[in-house]
mmCIF file of C-alpha atoms and ligand atoms in Angstrom:
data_model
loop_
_atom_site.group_PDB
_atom_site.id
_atom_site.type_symbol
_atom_site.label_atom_id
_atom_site.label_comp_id
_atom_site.label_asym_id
_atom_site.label_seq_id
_atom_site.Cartn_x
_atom_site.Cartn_y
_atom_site.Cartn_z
ATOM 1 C CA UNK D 1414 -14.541 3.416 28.712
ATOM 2 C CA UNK D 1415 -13.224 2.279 25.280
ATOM 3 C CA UNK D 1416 -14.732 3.295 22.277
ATOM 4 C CA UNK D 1417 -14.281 2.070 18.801
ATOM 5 C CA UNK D 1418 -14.317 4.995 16.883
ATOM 6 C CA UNK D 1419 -15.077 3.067 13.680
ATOM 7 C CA UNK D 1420 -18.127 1.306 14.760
ATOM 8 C CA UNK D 1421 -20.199 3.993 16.126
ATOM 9 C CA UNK D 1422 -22.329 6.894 14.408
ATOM 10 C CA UNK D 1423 -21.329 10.537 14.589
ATOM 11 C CA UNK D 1424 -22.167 12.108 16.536
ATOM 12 C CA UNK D 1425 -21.635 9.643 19.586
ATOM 13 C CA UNK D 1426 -22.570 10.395 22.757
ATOM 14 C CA UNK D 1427 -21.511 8.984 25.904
ATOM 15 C CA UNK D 1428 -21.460 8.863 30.131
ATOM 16 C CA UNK D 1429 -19.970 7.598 32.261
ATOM 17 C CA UNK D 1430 -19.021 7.235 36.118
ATOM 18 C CA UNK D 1431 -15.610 6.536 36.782
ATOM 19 C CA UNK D 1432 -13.706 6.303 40.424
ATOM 20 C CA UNK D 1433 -10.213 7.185 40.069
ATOM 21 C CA UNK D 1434 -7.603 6.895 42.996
ATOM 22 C CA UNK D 1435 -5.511 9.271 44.637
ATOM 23 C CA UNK D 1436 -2.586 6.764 43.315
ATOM 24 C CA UNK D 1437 -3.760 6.917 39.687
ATOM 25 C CA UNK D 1438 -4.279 10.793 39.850
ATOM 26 C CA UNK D 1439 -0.578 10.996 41.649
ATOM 27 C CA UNK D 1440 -0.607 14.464 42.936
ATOM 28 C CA UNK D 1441 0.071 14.386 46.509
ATOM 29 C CA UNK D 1442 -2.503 17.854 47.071
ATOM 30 C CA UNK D 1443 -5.206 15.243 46.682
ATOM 31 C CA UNK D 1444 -6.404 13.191 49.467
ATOM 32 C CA UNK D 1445 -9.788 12.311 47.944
ATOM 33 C CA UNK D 1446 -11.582 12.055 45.195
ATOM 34 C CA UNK D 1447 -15.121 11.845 44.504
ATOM 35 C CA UNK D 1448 -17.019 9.983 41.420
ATOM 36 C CA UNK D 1449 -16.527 11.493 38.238
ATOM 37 C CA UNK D 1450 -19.537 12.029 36.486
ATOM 38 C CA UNK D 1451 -18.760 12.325 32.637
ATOM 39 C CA UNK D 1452 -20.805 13.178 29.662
ATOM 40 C CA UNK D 1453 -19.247 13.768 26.105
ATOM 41 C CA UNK D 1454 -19.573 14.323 22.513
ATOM 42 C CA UNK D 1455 -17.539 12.928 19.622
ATOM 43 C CA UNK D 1456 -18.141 14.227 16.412
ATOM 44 C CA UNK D 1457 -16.865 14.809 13.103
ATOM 45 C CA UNK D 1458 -14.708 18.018 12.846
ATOM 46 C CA UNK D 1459 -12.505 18.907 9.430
ATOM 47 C CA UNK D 1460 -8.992 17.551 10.647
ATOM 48 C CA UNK D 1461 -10.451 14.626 12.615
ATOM 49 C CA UNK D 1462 -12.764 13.918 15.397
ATOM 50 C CA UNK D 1463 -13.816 16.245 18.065
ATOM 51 C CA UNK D 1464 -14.003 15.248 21.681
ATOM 52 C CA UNK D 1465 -16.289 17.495 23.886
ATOM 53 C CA UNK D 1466 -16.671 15.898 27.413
ATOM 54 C CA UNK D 1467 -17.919 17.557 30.770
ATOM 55 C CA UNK D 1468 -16.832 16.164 33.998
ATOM 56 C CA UNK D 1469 -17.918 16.824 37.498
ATOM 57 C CA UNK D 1470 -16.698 15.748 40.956
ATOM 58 C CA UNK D 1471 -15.724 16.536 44.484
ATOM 59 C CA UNK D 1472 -11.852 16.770 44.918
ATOM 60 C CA UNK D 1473 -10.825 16.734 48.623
ATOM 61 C CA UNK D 1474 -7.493 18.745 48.555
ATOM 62 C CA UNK D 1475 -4.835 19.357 51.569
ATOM 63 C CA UNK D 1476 -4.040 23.123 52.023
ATOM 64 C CA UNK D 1477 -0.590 24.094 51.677
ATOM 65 C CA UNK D 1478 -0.647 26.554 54.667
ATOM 66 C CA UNK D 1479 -2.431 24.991 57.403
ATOM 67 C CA UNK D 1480 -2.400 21.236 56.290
ATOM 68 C CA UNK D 1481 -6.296 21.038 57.039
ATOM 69 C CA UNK D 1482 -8.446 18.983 53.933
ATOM 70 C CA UNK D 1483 -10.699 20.881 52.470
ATOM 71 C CA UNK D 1484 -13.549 19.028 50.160
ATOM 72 C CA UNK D 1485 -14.018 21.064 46.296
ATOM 73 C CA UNK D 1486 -16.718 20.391 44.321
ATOM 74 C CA UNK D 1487 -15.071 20.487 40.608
ATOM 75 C CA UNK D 1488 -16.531 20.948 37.236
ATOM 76 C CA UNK D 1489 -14.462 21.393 34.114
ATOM 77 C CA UNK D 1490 -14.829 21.009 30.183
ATOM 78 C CA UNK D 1491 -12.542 19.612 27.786
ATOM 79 C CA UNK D 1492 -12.005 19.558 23.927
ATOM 80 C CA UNK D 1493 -9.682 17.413 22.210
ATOM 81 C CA UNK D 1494 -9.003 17.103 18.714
ATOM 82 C CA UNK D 1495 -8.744 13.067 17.802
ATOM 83 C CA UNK D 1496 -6.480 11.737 15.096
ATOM 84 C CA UNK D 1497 -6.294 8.218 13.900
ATOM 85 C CA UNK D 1498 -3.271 6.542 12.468
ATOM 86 C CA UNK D 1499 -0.618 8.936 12.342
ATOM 87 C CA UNK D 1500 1.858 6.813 14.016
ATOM 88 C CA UNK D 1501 4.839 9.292 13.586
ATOM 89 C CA UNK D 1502 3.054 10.700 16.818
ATOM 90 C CA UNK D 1503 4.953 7.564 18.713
ATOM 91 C CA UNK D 1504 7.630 10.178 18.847
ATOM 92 C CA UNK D 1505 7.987 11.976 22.620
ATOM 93 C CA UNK D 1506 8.267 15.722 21.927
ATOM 94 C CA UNK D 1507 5.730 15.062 19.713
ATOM 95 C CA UNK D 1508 3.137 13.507 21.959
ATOM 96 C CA UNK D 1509 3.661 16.286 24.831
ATOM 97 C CA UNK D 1510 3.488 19.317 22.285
ATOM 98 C CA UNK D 1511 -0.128 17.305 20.871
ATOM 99 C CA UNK D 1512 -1.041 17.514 24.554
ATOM 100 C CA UNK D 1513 -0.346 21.010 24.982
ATOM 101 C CA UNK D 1514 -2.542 22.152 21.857
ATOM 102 C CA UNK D 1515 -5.184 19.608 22.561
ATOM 103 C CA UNK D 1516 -5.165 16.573 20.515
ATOM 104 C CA UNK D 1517 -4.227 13.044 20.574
ATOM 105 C CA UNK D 1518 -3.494 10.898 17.382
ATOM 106 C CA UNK D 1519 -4.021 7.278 17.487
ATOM 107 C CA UNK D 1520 -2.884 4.232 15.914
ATOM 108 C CA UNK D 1521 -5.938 2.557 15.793
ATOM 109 C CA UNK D 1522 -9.489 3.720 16.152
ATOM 110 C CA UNK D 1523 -10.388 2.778 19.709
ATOM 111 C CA UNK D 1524 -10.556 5.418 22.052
ATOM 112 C CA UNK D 1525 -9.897 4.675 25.696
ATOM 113 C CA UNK D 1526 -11.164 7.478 28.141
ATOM 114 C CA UNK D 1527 -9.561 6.693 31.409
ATOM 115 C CA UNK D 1528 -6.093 8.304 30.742
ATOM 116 C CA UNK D 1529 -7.808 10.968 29.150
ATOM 117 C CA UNK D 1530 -10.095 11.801 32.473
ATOM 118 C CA UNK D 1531 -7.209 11.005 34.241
ATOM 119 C CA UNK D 1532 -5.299 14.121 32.627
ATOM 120 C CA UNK D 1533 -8.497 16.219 33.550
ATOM 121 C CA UNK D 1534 -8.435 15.370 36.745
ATOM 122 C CA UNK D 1535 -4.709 16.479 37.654
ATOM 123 C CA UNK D 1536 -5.341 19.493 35.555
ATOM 124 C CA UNK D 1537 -7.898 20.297 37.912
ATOM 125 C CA UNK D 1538 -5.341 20.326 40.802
ATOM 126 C CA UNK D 1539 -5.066 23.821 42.031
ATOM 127 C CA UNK D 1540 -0.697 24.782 41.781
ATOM 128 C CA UNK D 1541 -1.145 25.621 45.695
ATOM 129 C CA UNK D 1542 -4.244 24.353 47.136
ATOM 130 C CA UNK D 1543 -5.471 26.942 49.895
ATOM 131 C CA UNK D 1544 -8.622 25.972 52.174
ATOM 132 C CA UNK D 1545 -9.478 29.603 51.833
ATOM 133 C CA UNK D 1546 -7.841 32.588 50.121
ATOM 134 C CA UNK D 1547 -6.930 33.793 53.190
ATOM 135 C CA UNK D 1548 -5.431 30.808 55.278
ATOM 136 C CA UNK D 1549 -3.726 31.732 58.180
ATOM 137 C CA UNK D 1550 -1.431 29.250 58.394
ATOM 138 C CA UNK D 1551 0.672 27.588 60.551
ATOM 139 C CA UNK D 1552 2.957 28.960 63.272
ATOM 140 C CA UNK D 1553 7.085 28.410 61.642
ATOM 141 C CA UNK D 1554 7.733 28.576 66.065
ATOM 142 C CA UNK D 1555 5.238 26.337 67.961
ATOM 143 C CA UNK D 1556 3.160 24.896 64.255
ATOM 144 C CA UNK D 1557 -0.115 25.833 66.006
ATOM 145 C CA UNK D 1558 -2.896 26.460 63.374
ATOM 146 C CA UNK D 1559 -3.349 30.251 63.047
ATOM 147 C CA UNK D 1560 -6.465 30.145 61.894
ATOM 148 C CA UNK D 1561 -7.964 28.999 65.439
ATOM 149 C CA UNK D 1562 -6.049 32.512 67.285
ATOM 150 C CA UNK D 1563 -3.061 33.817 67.851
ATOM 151 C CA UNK D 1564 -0.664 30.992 69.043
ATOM 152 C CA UNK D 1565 1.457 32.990 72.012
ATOM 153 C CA UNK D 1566 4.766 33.291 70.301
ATOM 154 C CA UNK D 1567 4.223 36.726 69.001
ATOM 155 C CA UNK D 1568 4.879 38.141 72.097
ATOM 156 C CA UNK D 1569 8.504 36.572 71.678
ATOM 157 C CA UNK D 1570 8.755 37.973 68.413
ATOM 158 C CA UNK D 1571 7.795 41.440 69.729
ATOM 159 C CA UNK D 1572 10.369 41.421 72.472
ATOM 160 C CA UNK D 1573 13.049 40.650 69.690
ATOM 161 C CA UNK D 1574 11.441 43.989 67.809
ATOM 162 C CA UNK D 1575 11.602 45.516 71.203
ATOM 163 C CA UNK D 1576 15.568 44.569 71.413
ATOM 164 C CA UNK D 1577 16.835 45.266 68.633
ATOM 165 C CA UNK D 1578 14.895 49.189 68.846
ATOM 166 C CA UNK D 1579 16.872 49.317 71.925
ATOM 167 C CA UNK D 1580 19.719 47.966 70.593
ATOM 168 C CA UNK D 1581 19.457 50.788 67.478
ATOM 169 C CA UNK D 1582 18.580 53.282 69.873
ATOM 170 C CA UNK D 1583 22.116 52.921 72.002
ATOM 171 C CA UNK D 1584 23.976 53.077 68.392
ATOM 172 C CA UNK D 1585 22.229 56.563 67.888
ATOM 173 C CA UNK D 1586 23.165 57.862 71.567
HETATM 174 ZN ZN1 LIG U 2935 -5.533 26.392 55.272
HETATM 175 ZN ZN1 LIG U 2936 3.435 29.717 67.674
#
């Protein structure tokens, strides 16, 4: 959504529904995404405009262990601190260090939302997405899913233990 910051009253409130896809959000964790359900705030704060937005939707992630999807439902806040017409801000280092302390300056007052949900969204993406905290995994031998049982290599493992004991245990003789 695109909001002209100059032609609406204060506090402005807004929703909206937006589909993203997978391509836009660009993190290869997610394999689907849900609706975004968005309501927010913009009011007047003392060094600008303040953003308050809530968003909720279902993120369908790929564990890292086992490779199964696993569907999330999501639901995260977000302030930002809006500036209009500082257009030093143009500069790089600049723009990612007003990221990291939560503000965005614009040139001109119009407000457009998508890159800003966008953001959310792949902020929202666990580091290493896990179907559960305990995931079994995969098998590194045979790449059965460990979650469904043991897989039948570990008895090769085990006679490798059982070798190299013997192995030590001639040494010591
Ligand atoms: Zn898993
Ligand atoms: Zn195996």
């Amino acid at each position: 959504m695109k909001i002209r910051l100059d032609q609406v009253d204060e506090p402005f409130d807004w929703q909206e529904t937006l589909k993203l896809t997978t391509s836009e959000v660009d993190r290869t964790e997610v394999v689907d995404l849900g609706e975004i359900e968005c309501r927010g705030r913009i009011s007047t704060a003392s060094e600008g405009l303040l953003l308050r937005a809530s968003l909720r939707y279902e993120q369908t992630l790929r564990c890292m262990r086992c490779l199964e999807t696993v569907a999330l439902p999501v639901s995260n806040e977000l302030d930002l601190l809006i500036q209009i017409g500082k257009s030093e801000a143009a500069d790089e280092e600049r723009a990612l260090e007003e990221q990291e302390l939560g503000m965005i300056c614009l040139e001109h007052p119009q407000l457009d939302t998508r890159p800003i949900l966008v953001e959310q969204v792949q902020l929202g993406v666990p580091m290493k997405p896990l179907c559960r905290e305990d995931c079994a995994g995969l098998c590194s031998r045979c790449g059965a899913d460990l979650n469904q049982g043991p897989c039948g290599c570990l008895e090769v493992t085990d006679s490798r233990w059982g070798a190299l004991a013997a192995l030590q245990q001639g040494r010591s003789d």
